[in-house]
C-alpha positions as a Python dict, from the first residue, in 0.01 Angstrom:
ca = {
    (1, 'M'): (0, 0, 0),
    (2, 'N'): (124, 350, -86),
    (3, 'Y'): (80, 591, 205),
    (4, 'R'): (20, 962, 178),
    (5, 'A'): (235, 1204, 374),
    (6, 'F'): (-21, 1305, 636),
    (7, 'I'): (-135, 1212, 984),
    (8, 'T'): (-505, 1234, 1061),
    (9, 'G'): (-744, 1224, 1352),
    (10, 'V'): (-1090, 1070, 1357),
    (11, 'A'): (-1412, 1204, 1504),
    (12, 'G'): (-1508, 977, 1791),
    (13, 'L'): (-1474, 663, 1997),
    (14, 'E'): (-1494, 424, 1705),
    (15, 'L'): (-1416, 432, 1337),
    (16, 'K'): (-1716, 531, 1125),
    (17, 'D'): (-1792, 376, 788),
    (18, 'D'): (-1724, 698, 596),
    (19, 'E'): (-1394, 747, 781),
    (20, 'R'): (-1295, 390, 704),
    (21, 'A'): (-1372, 442, 336),
    (22, 'F'): (-1168, 764, 330),
    (23, 'I'): (-870, 605, 502),
    (24, 'Q'): (-870, 309, 269),
    (25, 'A'): (-894, 533, -38),
    (26, 'S'): (-629, 782, 84),
    (27, 'P'): (-424, 592, 341),
    (28, 'P'): (-235, 826, 577),
    (29, 'W'): (107, 750, 717),
    (30, 'G'): (-34, 769, 1068),
    (31, 'F'): (-309, 872, 1308),
    (32, 'I'): (-347, 1090, 1617),
    (33, 'L'): (-582, 1052, 1913),
    (34, 'F'): (-750, 1316, 2132),
    (35, 'K'): (-979, 1310, 2435),
    (36, 'R'): (-1281, 1277, 2206),
    (37, 'N'): (-1140, 938, 2106),
    (38, 'I'): (-1087, 810, 2459),
    (39, 'E'): (-1326, 643, 2702),
    (40, 'T'): (-1186, 318, 2843),
    (41, 'P'): (-866, 119, 2785),
    (42, 'E'): (-1058, -151, 2601),
    (43, 'Q'): (-1227, 101, 2373),
    (44, 'V'): (-902, 283, 2292),
    (45, 'A'): (-725, -44, 2213),
    (46, 'R'): (-1009, -141, 1977),
    (47, 'L'): (-993, 195, 1801),
    (48, 'V'): (-616, 179, 1762),
    (49, 'A'): (-638, -175, 1624),
    (50, 'A'): (-911, -68, 1379),
    (51, 'L'): (-700, 222, 1253),
    (52, 'K'): (-399, 0, 1196),
    (53, 'E'): (-612, -266, 1029),
    (54, 'C'): (-762, -3, 800),
    (55, 'V'): (-421, 72, 650),
    (56, 'G'): (-304, -288, 671),
    (57, 'R'): (-2, -206, 883),
    (58, 'G'): (55, -326, 1238),
    (59, 'D'): (331, -72, 1293),
    (60, 'A'): (131, 224, 1160),
    (61, 'P'): (219, 528, 1375),
    (62, 'V'): (-53, 619, 1623),
    (63, 'L'): (28, 945, 1801),
    (64, 'I'): (-102, 1112, 2114),
    (65, 'D'): (-14, 1419, 2322),
    (66, 'Q'): (58, 1264, 2660),
    (67, 'E'): (284, 1511, 2836),
    (68, 'G'): (141, 1522, 3187),
    (69, 'G'): (3, 1831, 3355),
    (70, 'R'): (-242, 2028, 3140),
    (71, 'V'): (-175, 1827, 2826),
    (72, 'Q'): (-273, 1469, 2900),
    (73, 'R'): (-525, 1294, 2674),
    (74, 'L'): (-532, 980, 2889),
    (75, 'G'): (-639, 1053, 3245),
    (76, 'P'): (-844, 939, 3544),
    (77, 'P'): (-1014, 714, 3622),
    (78, 'H'): (-827, 473, 3396),
    (79, 'W'): (-484, 636, 3376),
    (80, 'P'): (-268, 822, 3631),
    (81, 'V'): (-217, 1196, 3645),
    (82, 'Y'): (142, 1279, 3559),
    (83, 'P'): (327, 1597, 3664),
    (84, 'P'): (386, 1889, 3427),
    (85, 'G'): (729, 1943, 3281),
    (86, 'A'): (804, 2233, 3516),
    (87, 'R'): (814, 1986, 3806),
    (88, 'F'): (1117, 1815, 3651),
    (89, 'G'): (1279, 2155, 3617),
    (90, 'A'): (1223, 2233, 3984),
    (91, 'L'): (1376, 1902, 4086),
    (92, 'Y'): (1668, 1961, 3850),
    (93, 'D'): (1738, 2290, 4027),
    (94, 'M'): (1755, 2101, 4358),
    (95, 'D'): (1969, 1819, 4216),
    (96, 'P'): (2023, 1766, 3842),
    (97, 'A'): (2050, 1388, 3879),
    (98, 'I'): (1715, 1371, 4059),
    (99, 'G'): (1549, 1595, 3803),
    (100, 'L'): (1670, 1382, 3515),
    (101, 'R'): (1580, 1057, 3691),
    (102, 'T'): (1227, 1183, 3756),
    (103, 'A'): (1177, 1296, 3397),
    (104, 'R'): (1302, 966, 3258),
    (105, 'L'): (1094, 758, 3500),
    (106, 'C'): (778, 954, 3428),
    (107, 'A'): (826, 910, 3054),
    (108, 'R'): (890, 538, 3101),
    (109, 'L'): (560, 500, 3286),
    (110, 'I'): (376, 700, 3020),
    (111, 'A'): (530, 470, 2759),
    (112, 'A'): (395, 166, 2942),
    (113, 'D'): (46, 315, 2944),
    (114, 'L'): (61, 388, 2572),
    (115, 'A'): (209, 55, 2468),
    (116, 'E'): (-75, -136, 2634),
    (117, 'L'): (-315, 44, 2399),
    (118, 'G'): (-111, -2, 2083),
    (119, 'I'): (-15, 368, 2072),
    (120, 'N'): (347, 392, 1959),
    (121, 'V'): (430, 764, 1928),
    (122, 'D'): (411, 1039, 2193),
    (123, 'C'): (429, 1408, 2100),
    (124, 'L'): (692, 1470, 2365),
    (125, 'P'): (942, 1609, 2472),
    (126, 'L'): (916, 1989, 2455),
    (127, 'A'): (1228, 2197, 2410),
    (128, 'D'): (1046, 2531, 2418),
    (129, 'V'): (1214, 2796, 2634),
    (130, 'P'): (953, 3035, 2778),
    (131, 'V'): (1023, 3399, 2862),
    (132, 'A'): (847, 3648, 3086),
    (133, 'G'): (537, 3793, 2921),
    (134, 'A'): (486, 3502, 2682),
    (135, 'D'): (145, 3343, 2634),
    (136, 'A'): (61, 3073, 2889),
    (137, 'V'): (9, 2808, 2620),
    (138, 'I'): (356, 2671, 2706),
    (139, 'G'): (386, 2783, 3068),
    (140, 'D'): (444, 2493, 3307),
    (141, 'R'): (471, 2249, 3018),
    (142, 'A'): (828, 2374, 2977),
    (143, 'Y'): (1121, 2225, 3166),
    (144, 'G'): (1282, 2557, 3241),
    (145, 'T'): (1425, 2879, 3101),
    (146, 'E'): (1789, 2773, 3050),
    (147, 'P'): (1854, 2603, 2715),
    (148, 'A'): (2105, 2349, 2846),
    (149, 'K'): (1873, 2245, 3128),
    (150, 'V'): (1575, 2218, 2893),
    (151, 'A'): (1774, 2005, 2649),
    (152, 'A'): (1901, 1774, 2925),
    (153, 'I'): (1552, 1710, 3061),
    (154, 'A'): (1410, 1666, 2711),
    (155, 'R'): (1679, 1406, 2645),
    (156, 'A'): (1585, 1218, 2962),
    (157, 'V'): (1218, 1221, 2862),
    (158, 'S'): (1297, 1090, 2513),
    (159, 'E'): (1509, 811, 2663),
    (160, 'G'): (1230, 710, 2899),
    (161, 'L'): (985, 687, 2611),
    (162, 'A'): (1235, 488, 2405),
    (163, 'E'): (1283, 238, 2689),
    (164, 'G'): (912, 164, 2660),
    (165, 'G'): (916, 128, 2281),
    (166, 'I'): (753, 465, 2216),
    (167, 'L'): (882, 709, 1952),
    (168, 'P'): (930, 1067, 2077),
    (169, 'V'): (829, 1376, 1877),
    (170, 'L'): (1037, 1682, 1960),
    (171, 'K'): (829, 2001, 1974),
    (172, 'H'): (782, 2283, 1885),
    (173, 'I'): (1088, 2332, 1666),
    (174, 'P'): (1253, 2589, 1646),
    (175, 'G'): (1074, 2722, 1957),
    (176, 'H'): (735, 2835, 2088),
    (177, 'G'): (849, 2975, 2422),
    (178, 'R'): (852, 3343, 2323),
    (179, 'A'): (511, 3341, 2154),
    (180, 'T'): (275, 3605, 2292),
    (181, 'A'): (-31, 3430, 2147),
    (182, 'D'): (-167, 3077, 2149),
    (183, 'S'): (-122, 2946, 1794),
    (184, 'H'): (-443, 2748, 1825),
    (185, 'F'): (-624, 3081, 1804),
    (186, 'G'): (-391, 3330, 1632),
    (187, 'L'): (-51, 3377, 1473),
    (188, 'P'): (227, 3465, 1718),
    (189, 'T'): (510, 3690, 1600),
    (190, 'V'): (847, 3693, 1773),
    (191, 'D'): (1064, 3998, 1701),
    (192, 'T'): (1373, 3884, 1891),
    (193, 'P'): (1702, 3930, 1700),
    (194, 'Q'): (1848, 3618, 1542),
    (195, 'N'): (2163, 3621, 1755),
    (196, 'E'): (1951, 3607, 2072),
    (197, 'L'): (1733, 3329, 1930),
    (198, 'E'): (2046, 3130, 1849),
    (199, 'K'): (2164, 3153, 2211),
    (200, 'T'): (1828, 3067, 2368),
    (201, 'D'): (1535, 2921, 2174),
    (202, 'F'): (1734, 2743, 1903),
    (203, 'A'): (2008, 2638, 2145),
    (204, 'A'): (1769, 2413, 2337),
    (205, 'F'): (1691, 2213, 2022),
    (206, 'R'): (2044, 2176, 1893),
    (207, 'P'): (2151, 1897, 2136),
    (208, 'L'): (1834, 1705, 2041),
    (209, 'A'): (1886, 1715, 1665),
    (210, 'D'): (1933, 1337, 1650),
    (211, 'L'): (1578, 1259, 1765),
    (212, 'P'): (1373, 1074, 1502),
    (213, 'M'): (1076, 1311, 1468),
    (214, 'A'): (998, 1678, 1532),
    (215, 'M'): (691, 1903, 1512),
    (216, 'T'): (712, 2259, 1384),
    (217, 'A'): (602, 2578, 1559),
    (218, 'H'): (330, 2797, 1407),
    (219, 'V'): (533, 3105, 1504),
    (220, 'V'): (670, 3391, 1292),
    (221, 'F'): (1032, 3480, 1364),
    (222, 'S'): (1050, 3822, 1202),
    (223, 'A'): (1429, 3838, 1205),
    (224, 'L'): (1436, 3539, 969),
    (225, 'D'): (1104, 3550, 782),
    (226, 'P'): (867, 3839, 860),
    (227, 'V'): (575, 3683, 674),
    (228, 'H'): (559, 3308, 725),
    (229, 'P'): (544, 3104, 1045),
    (230, 'A'): (814, 2839, 1078),
    (231, 'T'): (574, 2569, 959),
    (232, 'T'): (535, 2732, 616),
    (233, 'S'): (873, 2908, 595),
    (234, 'A'): (1123, 2751, 357),
    (235, 'T'): (1382, 2989, 500),
    (236, 'I'): (1338, 2876, 858),
    (237, 'I'): (1312, 2507, 773),
    (238, 'S'): (1624, 2510, 556),
    (239, 'R'): (1839, 2766, 741),
    (240, 'V'): (1737, 2705, 1101),
    (241, 'I'): (1574, 2364, 1151),
    (242, 'R'): (1778, 2167, 899),
    (243, 'G'): (2079, 2400, 896),
    (244, 'G'): (2156, 2573, 1226),
    (245, 'I'): (1986, 2324, 1455),
    (246, 'G'): (2088, 2031, 1236),
    (247, 'F'): (1769, 1827, 1265),
    (248, 'Q'): (1764, 1562, 992),
    (249, 'G'): (1476, 1343, 1111),
    (250, 'L'): (1111, 1335, 1002),
    (251, 'L'): (965, 1686, 1020),
    (252, 'M'): (591, 1711, 1072),
    (253, 'S'): (379, 2023, 1091),
    (254, 'D'): (179, 2122, 1393),
    (255, 'D'): (-196, 2094, 1329),
    (256, 'V'): (-285, 2236, 987),
    (257, 'S'): (-631, 2337, 1114),
    (258, 'M'): (-500, 2576, 1383),
    (259, 'N'): (-593, 2942, 1340),
    (260, 'A'): (-231, 3056, 1329),
    (261, 'L'): (-226, 2948, 964),
    (262, 'S'): (-412, 3139, 693),
    (263, 'G'): (-592, 3031, 378),
    (264, 'S'): (-802, 2725, 312),
    (265, 'I'): (-702, 2386, 447),
    (266, 'A'): (-590, 2293, 96),
    (267, 'E'): (-377, 2609, 65),
    (268, 'R'): (-221, 2553, 406),
    (269, 'T'): (-138, 2194, 315),
    (270, 'K'): (33, 2297, -6),
    (271, 'A'): (228, 2569, 176),
    (272, 'I'): (350, 2323, 440),
    (273, 'F'): (492, 2087, 180),
    (274, 'A'): (635, 2371, -28),
    (275, 'A'): (826, 2494, 279),
    (276, 'G'): (993, 2157, 331),
    (277, 'C'): (792, 1965, 589),
    (278, 'D'): (780, 1588, 535),
    (279, 'I'): (437, 1525, 691),
    (280, 'V'): (121, 1732, 742),
    (281, 'L'): (-73, 1684, 1066),
    (282, 'H'): (-452, 1726, 1075),
    (283, 'C'): (-616, 1682, 1412),
    (284, 'N'): (-982, 1781, 1445),
    (285, 'G'): (-1148, 1480, 1282),
    (286, 'N'): (-1350, 1689, 1036),
    (287, 'L'): (-1388, 1456, 740),
    (288, 'D'): (-1434, 1732, 483),
    (289, 'E'): (-1108, 1891, 595),
    (290, 'M'): (-938, 1551, 597),
    (291, 'R'): (-1035, 1510, 233),
    (292, 'E'): (-889, 1853, 152),
    (293, 'V'): (-562, 1759, 317),
    (294, 'A'): (-546, 1425, 137),
    (295, 'A'): (-616, 1585, -200),
    (296, 'E'): (-309, 1809, -166),
    (297, 'T'): (-81, 1552, -4),
    (298, 'P'): (165, 1350, -212),
    (299, 'E'): (254, 991, -153),
    (300, 'L'): (526, 950, 104),
    (301, 'A'): (835, 908, -113),
    (302, 'G'): (1199, 1003, -155),
    (303, 'I'): (1384, 1151, 140),
    (304, 'A'): (1060, 1196, 340),
    (305, 'F'): (991, 822, 301),
    (306, 'R'): (1344, 737, 413),
    (307, 'R'): (1312, 961, 717),
    (308, 'A'): (979, 801, 805),
    (309, 'E'): (1121, 450, 774),
    (310, 'Q'): (1427, 546, 979),
    (311, 'A'): (1202, 688, 1250),
    (312, 'L'): (1001, 367, 1274),
    (313, 'A'): (1317, 157, 1269),
    (314, 'S'): (1462, 356, 1558),
    (315, 'R'): (1213, 213, 1805),
    (316, 'G'): (1420, 6, 2044),
    (317, 'K'): (1346, -309, 2237),
    (318, 'V'): (1117, -255, 2537),
    (319, 'Q'): (1311, -264, 2862),
    (320, 'P'): (1174, -444, 3171),
    (321, 'L'): (969, -234, 3413),
    (322, 'D'): (828, -303, 3759),
    (323, 'R'): (540, -61, 3723),
    (324, 'G'): (441, -65, 4089),
    (325, 'A'): (792, 11, 4209),
    (326, 'A'): (837, 274, 3938),
    (327, 'R'): (515, 455, 4035),
    (328, 'A'): (614, 454, 4400),
    (329, 'E'): (957, 595, 4316),
    (330, 'L'): (806, 860, 4090),
    (331, 'A'): (564, 973, 4361),
    (332, 'A'): (846, 1002, 4612),
    (333, 'L'): (1064, 1198, 4371),
    (334, 'V'): (788, 1435, 4260),
    (335, 'N'): (696, 1515, 4620),
    (336, 'R'): (1044, 1654, 4676),
    (337, 'A'): (952, 1951, 4456),
    (338, 'G'): (638, 2025, 4657),
    (339, 'T'): (278, 2021, 4541),
}
């Protein structure tokens, strides 16, 4: 089967007949789940299996945003509440080894939760570096305000996911921390000079350039491209993401339906590919929009195909885990940073 270079959501708790027909006619490379798709472990596992069966691929990527804190699609009563990224940063400030251990352990437990459901990709870690006055959309999701610290914790998180057989997605490259607007609702513009961006925002991503997948930021960096957000900027993708940062893995857009982007869904999709992204992400489950994306999306081929295959091949062997002992250790570590 030839897959198209997009990732799609679906509308509800089970796959509908018209969604199934669409997916079979225009098979995406992968899928993404949201809270609207989640009820019980058994239901989620059935949905994930149905999505993979629909494209005839047991290793089809199924993504989720399971960070902990405010961004956690799986939650009570069936799944634990995990701490936000800022908690790891607070522990790191007390003792770097403890901060890194906590981040890695938390990610390993998240990986175990996801693997049980057949989910194999987590949109984590974040390497965004927030600044005072920025929009709260990142806020306590971030690991800190020092690039080296952020990169170290992000590395620990990615290693914890990998130990559980889950692919990490680095976000939001080349940085969402300075944005003064939530890109779900509007287009943020960052006017910081390039030399400052290189020392802060971009610096946090550089040590993570070897990760297999990354998600772009819907943010305008006026010093580099005053018109286009990073997602649709050939300049930023080539000069910053691929060049300065050195990321050579699979580059996917943030959600094409977010209000930070302008034009029709079809126009946005074309712009994303023209800028140099490998994969377009569409999240909201609107079937009409999904068809627009598919119509403008090429088959996954060439260097994008190779990057996708390399990402899937990078999933390591699952390491043993005593989940009870790990949860007890995590609780004890997290409590050191206060509530």
